[in-house]
Amino acid sequence: MGHHTEVITSVGIDIGTTTTQLVISRLTMANRAAATAVPRIEIVAKEVLYKSRIYFTPLLDHQHIDAEAIARIVAGEYQAAGLTMGDIDTGAVIITGETAKKENARAIVEALADLAGDFVVATAGPNLESILAGKGSGAAAFSQAQHRVTANIDIGGGTSNFAVFKDGRAIDTACLNIGGRLVELERHGDRITYISEPGRVVLRECGLTLGVGDRISLPQLKLLAQAMARCVLEAVTTRNLSNLARELLMTPPLRLDYPIQTVMVSGGVADHIYSSEQPVALSGISTFGDMGPALGWAIRDTFRAAGVELTMPRETIRATVIGAGTQSVNVSGSTIYLRDHTLPVRNCMVITPFPDGLPDNPGDIADVVQQAVFRATSGNIDQPIALALDGPRTPSFADIEHLATGLAAGLAGYLREGKPLVIVVAQDCAKVLGQCLETRLARAELICIDQIRVDEGDYIDIGKPLMGGRVVPVVVKTLVFPGPS
Amino acid sequence: MQDELIKEIVQAVLIRLAAGDPKDAKPIKQSAQPASNQGERTDLSQPREAAGENLEDLAAVDLQQEIMVPHPVDGAALEYYKRSTTARIGVWRCGPRPLTRTLLRFRADHATAQDSVFKDVSEDFLSRFNLVRVQTMVKDKDQYLTRPDLGRQLPEGELEKIRRECPPKPQVQIVIADGLSSRAVEANLADILPALKQGLASYRLATGRDIFVKFGRVGVMDVIGMTLAAEVVVLLVGERPGLGTSESMSAYMIYKPGPETVVADHTVVSNIHKGGTPPAEAGAHLATVVKCIYDAKASGVKLAQQ
């Protein structure tokens, strides 16, 4: 038995539009239940051990990320931290903002995840990015400690990521294609060196006919920054969006069917928001070769004019990477059903066959499951599946057997090929459901876990068991690559 | 004469209270009711039984959802804290005293707890399971409560019955006892027992015939284990009820009990009920614990130290 606490080392790597960063953290797991109760293992402490330098994301050109240079950054930082790949237990690589649109984004994030450690997972997607940034900034923890609905806006080089938290949980997310690097400038100069597609849209909206190589004036830059700032303000204050904001949204807008009580801004642009500097000359603004400082000041002034107070979060520019390093890994419930040798499993696509509740009889359950699995695997036979469901009709043994009978009949075909199957139940019944399925499906590669929340379209990765085999580390993630724009 | 008069008045008041609209019984609203409302009632003669049907069942109200503070400064925070604990927090007050509603709820929960101590597990319920049924040296509930030692012993006749009806030397012997809560047995057994047996079967561990002990305490499992020379004994027993729940069950497990066995040799998993660890999931978990005990050939503190 033993195993009172266990420490794992987690890496977070964020490849953003402007910067690439890495953090190493230590996560401590312990049994929080009383000695005589069924164990309840949780992550009880998260400590950042090492923060890398902040690098400019190396690009070969505007469509390709420089894979070799990124690998060198990671290797160099591991060395500086005094660690090797073998020391890393888990973590996440996230590719964010405009960088996720590059042609080789998916290949790089997957290769990097393999390089970075044994159970380091590849992730991408604007909504996940929003949630990780809000957790990394401290907004999620603030919403729980203060019981305030808190919106975090992470503004980087390419996107503004909105996540709204209530009692520590994300209740809404959105992503707006606005950031400090949509228009790039000659460092310490006033000449435009690059305009991204969304940058072009904003320029047009402002009536500015500027192109690469043109010089931009301070009033023109302010006009541009103000237009962007208004879109950011609109996104957290109204459903009645301007045409520009609507065009720049990469996801559905925030629902705003809840009161936002606190607004925080993180990301590289945030440091300019919480400063009292004012634009004096373009040469001072373009220090980083972009319009980030101007955007930050414009957002500060626009929110102030609208009477929306901005609260400074615990982390600003490092929010996303800290979120990826400390918040992406969860542990399952402590009574689960496993076959160790099938772990780890990666990139299981979550399907939710019963969105409107469980059918009454096992025959109907079987039909629905069989069809859902067939649909999910028709395009890609090798795609591993995670079946997510709320649980049996009631937690009684009879109803669990009822569910198991239906599931077993519906899944027999899929399991016959020896493919692993993950079942994620919301109710605390994973172990008994797993055993009921085992008696019906001998030798199936089954993993049955509970107390993890997933949605249709998520992906999950499950690592090797921890704490004496009682729990597994689970990463719930998205893999959304918007593709070259 | 004076006493008689007082009694009459008290009776009248009680009847009036019982006949009252249950909504009026809510303390917050009650304080806002003008006293004259009471005078409008003319149906004082209404029989008590009929009025009783209209009374709210306080014990059925989910305490964690009931907000008693009339105008909370931060309602969301209060709801959050109430959700996070089963303790009676945020119950409001009347001067320095609890509200009548709070006091009545407290007494209702206390009564439920007492009921589950004093009532027997029903015959109907037990007949649904294939159990060898025995009774300890205890004669009745009063003796059960006052003589814990007798609740750990079986008379020779009952031991003989066990030897006769149960196969000897089982890998795992399951024993069920009423303990201090008959309700715990009735609420959980149908879910925990098949889940436990299914789990044991998947580990290829064979069980003997299950035994039910009336008026049983934890120590009786050791006596049965020794009688049958069982390798592992599992006891499912009703826990002493609290004001939070009276349905909580514990599972005690021991490896090869003998005359030297002490309390610390037992492994325990407690808090098994629908609001704690659900019984079906607990049964599946217990199978893993039993497997661990069986393989380690040790239980209790000895197992924890391995």
Coordinates of C-alpha atoms in Angstrom, one line a residue, chain B residues 65-188:
Chain B
Q65 CA -29.5 23.4 -1.0
E66 CA -31.6 25.2 1.6
I67 CA -30.5 28.8 2.0
M68 CA -31.8 30.0 5.4
V69 CA -30.0 33.4 5.5
P70 CA -32.7 35.9 4.5
H71 CA -30.6 38.4 2.6
P72 CA -27.1 37.0 2.0
V73 CA -24.5 39.6 1.1
D74 CA -22.9 37.1 -1.3
G75 CA -25.5 34.4 -2.2
A76 CA -23.2 32.7 -4.6
A77 CA -20.5 32.2 -2.0
L78 CA -23.0 30.9 0.5
E79 CA -24.3 28.4 -2.0
Y80 CA -20.8 27.3 -2.8
Y81 CA -19.9 26.8 0.9
K82 CA -23.1 24.9 1.6
R83 CA -22.4 22.6 -1.4
S84 CA -18.9 21.9 -0.1
T85 CA -19.9 20.5 3.3
T86 CA -22.7 18.4 4.9
A87 CA -22.2 20.4 8.1
R88 CA -25.2 22.6 9.2
I89 CA -23.6 25.9 8.2
G90 CA -25.5 29.1 7.4
V91 CA -28.6 28.1 9.3
W92 CA -29.5 31.6 10.4
R93 CA -30.8 32.3 14.0
C94 CA -33.4 34.0 16.1
G95 CA -31.6 36.1 18.6
P96 CA -28.9 33.8 20.0
R97 CA -30.9 30.7 19.4
P98 CA -31.4 28.4 16.3
L99 CA -34.6 28.8 14.3
T100 CA -37.4 26.4 15.1
R101 CA -37.0 24.8 11.7
T102 CA -33.3 24.2 12.3
L103 CA -34.0 22.6 15.7
L104 CA -36.8 20.4 14.3
R105 CA -34.6 19.2 11.5
F106 CA -31.9 18.4 14.0
R107 CA -34.4 16.4 16.0
A108 CA -35.8 14.7 12.9
D109 CA -32.3 13.5 11.9
H110 CA -31.6 12.3 15.4
A111 CA -34.8 10.3 15.4
T112 CA -33.9 8.7 12.0
A113 CA -30.5 7.8 13.5
Q114 CA -32.2 6.2 16.5
D115 CA -34.6 4.3 14.4
S116 CA -31.8 2.7 12.4
V117 CA -30.2 1.6 15.6
F118 CA -33.3 0.2 17.2
K119 CA -35.0 -1.4 14.2
D120 CA -34.2 -4.9 12.9
V121 CA -33.3 -5.6 9.3
S122 CA -36.6 -6.7 7.8
E123 CA -37.3 -10.4 7.2
D124 CA -38.6 -9.6 3.7
F125 CA -35.3 -8.0 2.8
L126 CA -33.1 -10.8 4.1
S127 CA -35.2 -13.5 2.4
R128 CA -34.1 -12.0 -1.0
F129 CA -30.5 -13.2 -0.4
N130 CA -29.2 -16.7 0.0
L131 CA -27.8 -16.3 3.6
V132 CA -27.0 -18.5 6.5
R133 CA -28.6 -16.6 9.4
V134 CA -27.3 -16.7 12.9
Q135 CA -27.6 -14.6 16.1
T136 CA -25.0 -13.7 18.6
M137 CA -25.3 -14.3 22.4
V138 CA -27.3 -11.1 22.5
K139 CA -31.1 -11.5 23.3
D140 CA -32.5 -8.0 22.3
K141 CA -31.5 -4.5 21.3
D142 CA -31.1 -3.2 24.9
Q143 CA -28.7 -6.0 25.7
Y144 CA -26.9 -5.4 22.4
L145 CA -26.3 -1.8 23.4
T146 CA -25.2 -2.5 26.9
R147 CA -23.2 -5.7 26.4
P148 CA -20.8 -5.2 23.5
D149 CA -18.9 -8.3 24.5
L150 CA -21.9 -10.6 23.8
G151 CA -22.3 -9.1 20.3
R152 CA -18.9 -10.6 19.4
Q153 CA -19.8 -14.2 20.5
L154 CA -21.9 -16.9 18.9
P155 CA -23.5 -19.6 21.0
E156 CA -22.3 -23.2 20.3
G157 CA -25.6 -24.0 18.5
E158 CA -25.0 -21.2 16.0
L159 CA -21.4 -22.2 15.5
E160 CA -22.6 -25.7 14.8
K161 CA -25.1 -24.3 12.2
I162 CA -22.2 -22.5 10.5
R163 CA -20.1 -25.6 10.4
R164 CA -23.0 -27.5 9.0
E165 CA -24.2 -25.1 6.3
C166 CA -21.0 -23.3 5.1
P167 CA -18.1 -24.9 3.2
P168 CA -14.9 -24.9 5.3
K169 CA -11.6 -23.2 4.3
P170 CA -13.1 -20.7 1.9
Q171 CA -10.6 -18.3 0.2
V172 CA -13.0 -15.5 1.1
Q173 CA -15.8 -15.6 3.6
I174 CA -18.4 -12.8 3.4
V175 CA -20.2 -11.9 6.6
I176 CA -23.0 -9.3 6.9
A177 CA -24.0 -7.9 10.3
D178 CA -26.7 -5.3 11.3
G179 CA -24.3 -3.6 13.6
L180 CA -25.6 -0.2 14.7
S181 CA -27.6 0.5 11.6
S182 CA -30.2 -1.8 10.1
R183 CA -30.9 0.9 7.5
A184 CA -27.3 0.7 6.2
V185 CA -27.8 -3.0 5.4
E186 CA -31.1 -2.5 3.7
A187 CA -29.9 0.5 1.7
N188 CA -26.6 -1.0 0.4

